[in-house]
């Protein structure tokens, strides 16, 4: 069976189960299926609104048992956002199934991530929470400092971790500034080449102090360039300290 056919089959099974579940009052497609951009690599993303008397924990347990018992799930993990709990399952095809569960009042679109109602009445759209540039700036200087410390201590894997994490925050700052999706670098491939091209040199090619120091220096310059756009006052205040660390 093709990936597309299996995904469609599983999604139909899940929607049929949602319609038959008295704890569920609404269901919606989210992600790429809701945006009309689904391809053969897409996950199944469903968001379920629950009845007032339905306990989220009990409903999660019921659906989890179904995913493992009937669809052969191999593993799952949870993410929480506001009132919603998202449980991500891996099926053996491999196929990812992401199910969101929320009280009925929180069943509705958030931001521009895509939301297409299958049944039920959604709440009014709510804006997505934007990342805090000040917090991201703090994480970035923290990571630069600890990258330098790790290099000096000879902890080269640790240094590579901090350098890569700093690059991730640079991408997030740029995406937020330009109105692109910020989570999991989903907007990164839509950034202008002027933003992304300099970041290629931040990739670490060897675990030795000279290479790590080179990558850190490039990362600091890229960070200061982005901060000059997204947080200019902080860029001016941090510039001398960050360059010293580089």
PDB file of C-alpha atoms in Angstrom:
ATOM      1  CA  UNK A   1       0.000   0.000   0.000  1.00  0.00           C
ATOM      2  CA  UNK A   2       1.361   3.427  -0.880  1.00  0.00           C
ATOM      3  CA  UNK A   3       2.152   5.973   1.816  1.00  0.00           C
ATOM      4  CA  UNK A   4      -0.632   8.226   0.510  1.00  0.00           C
ATOM      5  CA  UNK A   5      -3.193   5.433   0.562  1.00  0.00           C
ATOM      6  CA  UNK A   6      -2.208   4.275   4.049  1.00  0.00           C
ATOM      7  CA  UNK A   7      -2.301   7.828   5.394  1.00  0.00           C
ATOM      8  CA  UNK A   8      -5.776   8.354   3.936  1.00  0.00           C
ATOM      9  CA  UNK A   9      -6.955   5.033   5.371  1.00  0.00           C
ATOM     10  CA  UNK A  10      -5.646   5.801   8.875  1.00  0.00           C
ATOM     11  CA  UNK A  11      -7.068   9.320   8.817  1.00  0.00           C
ATOM     12  CA  UNK A  12     -10.489   7.962   7.827  1.00  0.00           C
ATOM     13  CA  UNK A  13     -10.361   5.441  10.673  1.00  0.00           C
ATOM     14  CA  UNK A  14      -9.476   8.172  13.149  1.00  0.00           C
ATOM     15  CA  UNK A  15     -12.225  10.522  11.951  1.00  0.00           C
ATOM     16  CA  UNK A  16     -14.792   7.719  12.057  1.00  0.00           C
ATOM     17  CA  UNK A  17     -13.714   6.971  15.616  1.00  0.00           C
ATOM     18  CA  UNK A  18     -13.973  10.646  16.535  1.00  0.00           C
ATOM     19  CA  UNK A  19     -17.544  10.819  15.210  1.00  0.00           C
ATOM     20  CA  UNK A  20     -18.464   7.743  17.262  1.00  0.00           C
ATOM     21  CA  UNK A  21     -16.766   8.963  20.469  1.00  0.00           C
ATOM     22  CA  UNK A  22     -19.216  10.710  22.795  1.00  0.00           C
ATOM     23  CA  UNK A  23     -16.288  12.542  24.411  1.00  0.00           C
ATOM     24  CA  UNK A  24     -15.478  14.295  21.109  1.00  0.00           C
ATOM     25  CA  UNK A  25     -17.629  17.205  19.918  1.00  0.00           C
ATOM     26  CA  UNK A  26     -15.468  18.498  17.093  1.00  0.00           C
ATOM     27  CA  UNK A  27     -12.676  17.456  14.756  1.00  0.00           C
ATOM     28  CA  UNK A  28     -10.498  19.405  12.365  1.00  0.00           C
ATOM     29  CA  UNK A  29      -7.659  18.753   9.982  1.00  0.00           C
ATOM     30  CA  UNK A  30      -4.587  20.829  10.773  1.00  0.00           C
ATOM     31  CA  UNK A  31      -1.140  21.136   9.243  1.00  0.00           C
ATOM     32  CA  UNK A  32      -0.503  20.537   5.559  1.00  0.00           C
ATOM     33  CA  UNK A  33      -3.839  18.804   4.900  1.00  0.00           C
ATOM     34  CA  UNK A  34      -5.690  21.910   6.080  1.00  0.00           C
ATOM     35  CA  UNK A  35      -3.453  24.200   4.020  1.00  0.00           C
ATOM     36  CA  UNK A  36      -3.771  22.111   0.846  1.00  0.00           C
ATOM     37  CA  UNK A  37      -0.024  21.415   0.730  1.00  0.00           C
ATOM     38  CA  UNK A  38      -0.032  17.741   1.703  1.00  0.00           C
ATOM     39  CA  UNK A  39       2.511  15.492  -0.022  1.00  0.00           C
ATOM     40  CA  UNK A  40       3.677  11.898   0.338  1.00  0.00           C
ATOM     41  CA  UNK A  41       5.834  12.830   3.339  1.00  0.00           C
ATOM     42  CA  UNK A  42       3.077  14.544   5.325  1.00  0.00           C
ATOM     43  CA  UNK A  43       1.916  13.474   8.772  1.00  0.00           C
ATOM     44  CA  UNK A  44      -1.669  13.040   9.907  1.00  0.00           C
ATOM     45  CA  UNK A  45      -2.623  16.078  11.991  1.00  0.00           C
ATOM     46  CA  UNK A  46      -6.022  16.064  13.715  1.00  0.00           C
ATOM     47  CA  UNK A  47      -7.348  18.395  16.396  1.00  0.00           C
ATOM     48  CA  UNK A  48     -10.220  17.190  18.573  1.00  0.00           C
ATOM     49  CA  UNK A  49     -12.537  19.265  20.746  1.00  0.00           C
ATOM     50  CA  UNK A  50     -13.923  17.553  23.817  1.00  0.00           C
ATOM     51  CA  UNK A  51     -17.318  17.619  25.521  1.00  0.00           C
ATOM     52  CA  UNK A  52     -17.610  19.617  28.780  1.00  0.00           C
ATOM     53  CA  UNK A  53     -17.812  16.464  30.881  1.00  0.00           C
ATOM     54  CA  UNK A  54     -14.935  14.687  29.100  1.00  0.00           C
ATOM     55  CA  UNK A  55     -11.657  14.433  30.999  1.00  0.00           C
ATOM     56  CA  UNK A  56      -8.666  15.074  28.745  1.00  0.00           C
ATOM     57  CA  UNK A  57      -6.560  12.445  30.547  1.00  0.00           C
ATOM     58  CA  UNK A  58      -9.210   9.750  30.149  1.00  0.00           C
ATOM     59  CA  UNK A  59      -9.777  10.578  26.484  1.00  0.00           C
ATOM     60  CA  UNK A  60      -6.030  10.529  25.836  1.00  0.00           C
ATOM     61  CA  UNK A  61      -5.813   7.110  27.476  1.00  0.00           C
ATOM     62  CA  UNK A  62      -8.656   5.719  25.346  1.00  0.00           C
ATOM     63  CA  UNK A  63      -7.208   7.010  22.093  1.00  0.00           C
ATOM     64  CA  UNK A  64      -3.714   5.878  23.021  1.00  0.00           C
ATOM     65  CA  UNK A  65      -4.954   2.350  23.639  1.00  0.00           C
ATOM     66  CA  UNK A  66      -6.618   2.411  20.209  1.00  0.00           C
ATOM     67  CA  UNK A  67      -3.480   3.643  18.436  1.00  0.00           C
ATOM     68  CA  UNK A  68      -1.371   0.926  20.032  1.00  0.00           C
ATOM     69  CA  UNK A  69      -3.920  -1.884  19.924  1.00  0.00           C
ATOM     70  CA  UNK A  70      -5.487  -1.332  16.501  1.00  0.00           C
ATOM     71  CA  UNK A  71      -2.923   0.652  14.508  1.00  0.00           C
ATOM     72  CA  UNK A  72       0.291  -0.805  15.941  1.00  0.00           C
ATOM     73  CA  UNK A  73       1.803   2.398  17.333  1.00  0.00           C
ATOM     74  CA  UNK A  74       5.442   2.009  18.346  1.00  0.00           C
ATOM     75  CA  UNK A  75       5.916   5.053  20.588  1.00  0.00           C
ATOM     76  CA  UNK A  76       4.395   8.404  21.530  1.00  0.00           C
ATOM     77  CA  UNK A  77       5.250  11.662  23.270  1.00  0.00           C
ATOM     78  CA  UNK A  78       3.285  14.737  24.374  1.00  0.00           C
ATOM     79  CA  UNK A  79       3.496  18.477  23.784  1.00  0.00           C
ATOM     80  CA  UNK A  80       1.303  21.029  25.543  1.00  0.00           C
ATOM     81  CA  UNK A  81       0.217  24.412  24.237  1.00  0.00           C
ATOM     82  CA  UNK A  82      -2.278  26.409  26.272  1.00  0.00           C
ATOM     83  CA  UNK A  83      -5.276  24.226  27.026  1.00  0.00           C
ATOM     84  CA  UNK A  84      -4.394  21.675  24.356  1.00  0.00           C
ATOM     85  CA  UNK A  85      -2.396  18.474  24.676  1.00  0.00           C
ATOM     86  CA  UNK A  86      -0.815  17.094  21.510  1.00  0.00           C
ATOM     87  CA  UNK A  87       0.163  13.430  21.433  1.00  0.00           C
ATOM     88  CA  UNK A  88       2.445  12.338  18.588  1.00  0.00           C
ATOM     89  CA  UNK A  89       2.471   8.649  17.626  1.00  0.00           C
ATOM     90  CA  UNK A  90       4.842   6.735  15.375  1.00  0.00           C
ATOM     91  CA  UNK A  91       3.202   3.962  13.332  1.00  0.00           C
ATOM     92  CA  UNK A  92       5.386   1.262  11.772  1.00  0.00           C
ATOM     93  CA  UNK A  93       4.844   2.272   8.106  1.00  0.00           C
ATOM     94  CA  UNK A  94       6.558   4.690   9.199  1.00  0.00           C
ATOM     95  CA  UNK A  95       3.784   7.248   9.616  1.00  0.00           C
ATOM     96  CA  UNK A  96       3.416   9.982  12.215  1.00  0.00           C
ATOM     97  CA  UNK A  97      -0.014  10.712  13.685  1.00  0.00           C
ATOM     98  CA  UNK A  98      -0.365  13.926  15.689  1.00  0.00           C
ATOM     99  CA  UNK A  99      -3.577  14.197  17.706  1.00  0.00           C
ATOM    100  CA  UNK A 100      -4.530  17.366  19.558  1.00  0.00           C
ATOM    101  CA  UNK A 101      -7.055  17.243  22.410  1.00  0.00           C
ATOM    102  CA  UNK A 102      -8.613  20.359  23.949  1.00  0.00           C
ATOM    103  CA  UNK A 103     -11.763  21.389  25.826  1.00  0.00           C
ATOM    104  CA  UNK A 104     -14.558  22.398  23.469  1.00  0.00           C
ATOM    105  CA  UNK A 105     -14.026  26.103  24.147  1.00  0.00           C
ATOM    106  CA  UNK A 106     -10.447  25.814  22.900  1.00  0.00           C
ATOM    107  CA  UNK A 107     -11.413  23.927  19.730  1.00  0.00           C
ATOM    108  CA  UNK A 108     -10.538  26.406  17.010  1.00  0.00           C
ATOM    109  CA  UNK A 109      -7.726  27.770  14.835  1.00  0.00           C
ATOM    110  CA  UNK A 110      -4.637  29.319  16.395  1.00  0.00           C
ATOM    111  CA  UNK A 111      -2.436  31.480  14.200  1.00  0.00           C
ATOM    112  CA  UNK A 112      -2.003  30.570  10.554  1.00  0.00           C
ATOM    113  CA  UNK A 113      -1.003  26.938  10.972  1.00  0.00           C
ATOM    114  CA  UNK A 114      -4.051  25.652   9.074  1.00  0.00           C
ATOM    115  CA  UNK A 115      -7.405  24.482  10.430  1.00  0.00           C
ATOM    116  CA  UNK A 116     -10.197  22.832   8.425  1.00  0.00           C
ATOM    117  CA  UNK A 117     -13.265  21.783  10.375  1.00  0.00           C
ATOM    118  CA  UNK A 118     -14.582  18.276   9.691  1.00  0.00           C
ATOM    119  CA  UNK A 119     -17.434  18.438  12.209  1.00  0.00           C
ATOM    120  CA  UNK A 120     -18.362  20.514  15.239  1.00  0.00           C
ATOM    121  CA  UNK A 121     -18.392  24.262  15.779  1.00  0.00           C
ATOM    122  CA  UNK A 122     -14.974  25.845  16.217  1.00  0.00           C
ATOM    123  CA  UNK A 123     -14.273  28.786  18.493  1.00  0.00           C
ATOM    124  CA  UNK A 124     -13.175  32.117  17.024  1.00  0.00           C
ATOM    125  CA  UNK A 125      -9.600  32.191  15.666  1.00  0.00           C
ATOM    126  CA  UNK A 126      -6.913  33.153  18.139  1.00  0.00           C
ATOM    127  CA  UNK A 127      -3.487  34.621  17.362  1.00  0.00           C
ATOM    128  CA  UNK A 128      -0.467  32.424  17.900  1.00  0.00           C
ATOM    129  CA  UNK A 129       1.943  33.472  20.598  1.00  0.00           C
ATOM    130  CA  UNK A 130       5.039  35.035  19.064  1.00  0.00           C
ATOM    131  CA  UNK A 131       8.529  34.218  20.351  1.00  0.00           C
ATOM    132  CA  UNK A 132      10.015  36.836  22.664  1.00  0.00           C
ATOM    133  CA  UNK A 133      13.062  38.437  20.960  1.00  0.00           C
ATOM    134  CA  UNK A 134      14.496  39.372  24.346  1.00  0.00           C
ATOM    135  CA  UNK A 135      14.356  35.772  25.515  1.00  0.00           C
ATOM    136  CA  UNK A 136      15.919  34.520  22.277  1.00  0.00           C
ATOM    137  CA  UNK A 137      18.655  37.136  22.578  1.00  0.00           C
ATOM    138  CA  UNK A 138      19.368  35.929  26.106  1.00  0.00           C
ATOM    139  CA  UNK A 139      19.578  32.327  24.987  1.00  0.00           C
ATOM    140  CA  UNK A 140      21.925  33.337  22.167  1.00  0.00           C
ATOM    141  CA  UNK A 141      24.484  35.158  24.351  1.00  0.00           C
ATOM    142  CA  UNK A 142      24.256  32.329  26.880  1.00  0.00           C
ATOM    143  CA  UNK A 143      25.063  29.786  24.161  1.00  0.00           C
ATOM    144  CA  UNK A 144      27.958  31.853  22.773  1.00  0.00           C
ATOM    145  CA  UNK A 145      29.485  32.138  26.247  1.00  0.00           C
ATOM    146  CA  UNK A 146      29.149  28.427  26.914  1.00  0.00           C
ATOM    147  CA  UNK A 147      30.502  27.522  23.468  1.00  0.00           C
ATOM    148  CA  UNK A 148      33.677  29.454  24.263  1.00  0.00           C
ATOM    149  CA  UNK A 149      33.919  27.835  27.711  1.00  0.00           C
ATOM    150  CA  UNK A 150      33.462  24.374  26.181  1.00  0.00           C
ATOM    151  CA  UNK A 151      36.202  24.993  23.596  1.00  0.00           C
ATOM    152  CA  UNK A 152      38.616  26.125  26.304  1.00  0.00           C
ATOM    153  CA  UNK A 153      37.776  23.085  28.425  1.00  0.00           C
ATOM    154  CA  UNK A 154      38.299  20.696  25.517  1.00  0.00           C
ATOM    155  CA  UNK A 155      34.614  19.667  25.560  1.00  0.00           C
ATOM    156  CA  UNK A 156      34.281  19.716  21.796  1.00  0.00           C
ATOM    157  CA  UNK A 157      30.916  17.971  21.375  1.00  0.00           C
ATOM    158  CA  UNK A 158      29.476  20.347  23.954  1.00  0.00           C
ATOM    159  CA  UNK A 159      30.901  23.315  22.048  1.00  0.00           C
ATOM    160  CA  UNK A 160      29.368  22.088  18.804  1.00  0.00           C
ATOM    161  CA  UNK A 161      26.018  21.795  20.561  1.00  0.00           C
ATOM    162  CA  UNK A 162      26.099  25.412  21.732  1.00  0.00           C
ATOM    163  CA  UNK A 163      27.209  26.748  18.343  1.00  0.00           C
ATOM    164  CA  UNK A 164      24.427  24.889  16.533  1.00  0.00           C
ATOM    165  CA  UNK A 165      21.872  26.003  19.105  1.00  0.00           C
ATOM    166  CA  UNK A 166      22.926  29.634  18.609  1.00  0.00           C
ATOM    167  CA  UNK A 167      22.404  29.254  14.868  1.00  0.00           C
ATOM    168  CA  UNK A 168      18.896  27.928  15.536  1.00  0.00           C
ATOM    169  CA  UNK A 169      18.070  31.057  17.545  1.00  0.00           C
ATOM    170  CA  UNK A 170      19.410  33.295  14.775  1.00  0.00           C
ATOM    171  CA  UNK A 171      17.053  31.579  12.339  1.00  0.00           C
ATOM    172  CA  UNK A 172      14.151  31.951  14.772  1.00  0.00           C
ATOM    173  CA  UNK A 173      14.838  35.671  15.254  1.00  0.00           C
ATOM    174  CA  UNK A 174      14.980  36.194  11.492  1.00  0.00           C
ATOM    175  CA  UNK A 175      11.756  34.254  10.904  1.00  0.00           C
ATOM    176  CA  UNK A 176       9.959  36.234  13.600  1.00  0.00           C
ATOM    177  CA  UNK A 177      11.194  39.518  12.134  1.00  0.00           C
ATOM    178  CA  UNK A 178       9.992  38.619   8.649  1.00  0.00           C
ATOM    179  CA  UNK A 179       6.654  37.129   9.685  1.00  0.00           C
ATOM    180  CA  UNK A 180       7.540  33.515   8.902  1.00  0.00           C
ATOM    181  CA  UNK A 181       6.784  30.413  11.008  1.00  0.00           C
ATOM    182  CA  UNK A 182       9.272  30.194  13.854  1.00  0.00           C
ATOM    183  CA  UNK A 183       8.809  26.713  15.344  1.00  0.00           C
ATOM    184  CA  UNK A 184      11.186  23.919  14.329  1.00  0.00           C
ATOM    185  CA  UNK A 185      12.763  26.086  11.580  1.00  0.00           C
ATOM    186  CA  UNK A 186       9.595  25.715   9.496  1.00  0.00           C
ATOM    187  CA  UNK A 187      10.088  29.167   8.008  1.00  0.00           C
ATOM    188  CA  UNK A 188      13.851  28.920   7.566  1.00  0.00           C
ATOM    189  CA  UNK A 189      13.757  27.731   3.952  1.00  0.00           C
ATOM    190  CA  UNK A 190      11.678  30.786   3.041  1.00  0.00           C
ATOM    191  CA  UNK A 191      14.203  33.252   4.448  1.00  0.00           C
ATOM    192  CA  UNK A 192      16.103  35.442   1.985  1.00  0.00           C
ATOM    193  CA  UNK A 193      19.453  34.127   0.825  1.00  0.00           C
ATOM    194  CA  UNK A 194      21.051  37.222   2.351  1.00  0.00           C
ATOM    195  CA  UNK A 195      20.046  35.832   5.759  1.00  0.00           C
ATOM    196  CA  UNK A 196      20.781  32.139   5.252  1.00  0.00           C
ATOM    197  CA  UNK A 197      23.938  32.187   3.098  1.00  0.00           C
ATOM    198  CA  UNK A 198      26.216  33.541   5.858  1.00  0.00           C
ATOM    199  CA  UNK A 199      24.904  30.868   8.218  1.00  0.00           C
ATOM    200  CA  UNK A 200      26.314  28.074   6.061  1.00  0.00           C
ATOM    201  CA  UNK A 201      29.762  28.983   7.365  1.00  0.00           C
ATOM    202  CA  UNK A 202      28.566  28.446  10.948  1.00  0.00           C
ATOM    203  CA  UNK A 203      28.388  24.681  10.370  1.00  0.00           C
ATOM    204  CA  UNK A 204      31.096  22.839  12.296  1.00  0.00           C
ATOM    205  CA  UNK A 205      33.211  20.571  10.072  1.00  0.00           C
ATOM    206  CA  UNK A 206      35.573  19.064  12.633  1.00  0.00           C
ATOM    207  CA  UNK A 207      35.789  18.691  16.401  1.00  0.00           C
ATOM    208  CA  UNK A 208      39.029  20.554  16.967  1.00  0.00           C
ATOM    209  CA  UNK A 209      39.561  23.886  18.731  1.00  0.00           C
ATOM    210  CA  UNK A 210      40.594  25.816  15.626  1.00  0.00           C
ATOM    211  CA  UNK A 211      37.522  24.751  13.632  1.00  0.00           C
ATOM    212  CA  UNK A 212      35.171  25.276  16.549  1.00  0.00           C
ATOM    213  CA  UNK A 213      36.596  28.741  17.170  1.00  0.00           C
ATOM    214  CA  UNK A 214      36.203  29.596  13.488  1.00  0.00           C
ATOM    215  CA  UNK A 215      32.582  28.485  13.481  1.00  0.00           C
ATOM    216  CA  UNK A 216      31.897  30.353  16.711  1.00  0.00           C
ATOM    217  CA  UNK A 217      33.367  33.577  15.309  1.00  0.00           C
ATOM    218  CA  UNK A 218      31.180  33.337  12.202  1.00  0.00           C
ATOM    219  CA  UNK A 219      28.159  32.541  14.369  1.00  0.00           C
ATOM    220  CA  UNK A 220      28.761  35.621  16.526  1.00  0.00           C
ATOM    221  CA  UNK A 221      29.005  37.867  13.474  1.00  0.00           C
ATOM    222  CA  UNK A 222      25.769  36.400  12.092  1.00  0.00           C
ATOM    223  CA  UNK A 223      24.070  36.870  15.464  1.00  0.00           C
ATOM    224  CA  UNK A 224      25.118  40.513  15.681  1.00  0.00           C
ATOM    225  CA  UNK A 225      23.918  41.108  12.112  1.00  0.00           C
ATOM    226  CA  UNK A 226      20.491  39.688  12.938  1.00  0.00           C
ATOM    227  CA  UNK A 227      20.271  41.534  16.260  1.00  0.00           C
ATOM    228  CA  UNK A 228      21.015  44.782  14.442  1.00  0.00           C
ATOM    229  CA  UNK A 229      17.680  44.222  12.653  1.00  0.00           C
ATOM    230  CA  UNK A 230      15.566  42.572  15.332  1.00  0.00           C
ATOM    231  CA  UNK A 231      16.945  44.075  18.565  1.00  0.00           C
ATOM    232  CA  UNK A 232      19.310  46.969  17.719  1.00  0.00           C
ATOM    233  CA  UNK A 233      19.673  48.284  21.269  1.00  0.00           C
ATOM    234  CA  UNK A 234      20.698  44.845  22.522  1.00  0.00           C
ATOM    235  CA  UNK A 235      23.077  44.433  19.567  1.00  0.00           C
ATOM    236  CA  UNK A 236      24.900  47.632  20.474  1.00  0.00           C
ATOM    237  CA  UNK A 237      25.096  46.675  24.147  1.00  0.00           C
ATOM    238  CA  UNK A 238      26.298  43.109  23.525  1.00  0.00           C
ATOM    239  CA  UNK A 239      28.598  43.684  20.572  1.00  0.00           C
ATOM    240  CA  UNK A 240      31.958  44.152  22.348  1.00  0.00           C
ATOM    241  CA  UNK A 241      31.384  41.268  24.785  1.00  0.00           C
ATOM    242  CA  UNK A 242      30.273  38.834  22.076  1.00  0.00           C
ATOM    243  CA  UNK A 243      33.168  39.722  19.788  1.00  0.00           C
ATOM    244  CA  UNK A 244      35.567  39.132  22.663  1.00  0.00           C
ATOM    245  CA  UNK A 245      34.093  35.673  23.173  1.00  0.00           C
ATOM    246  CA  UNK A 246      34.463  34.976  19.445  1.00  0.00           C
TER     247      UNK A 246
END
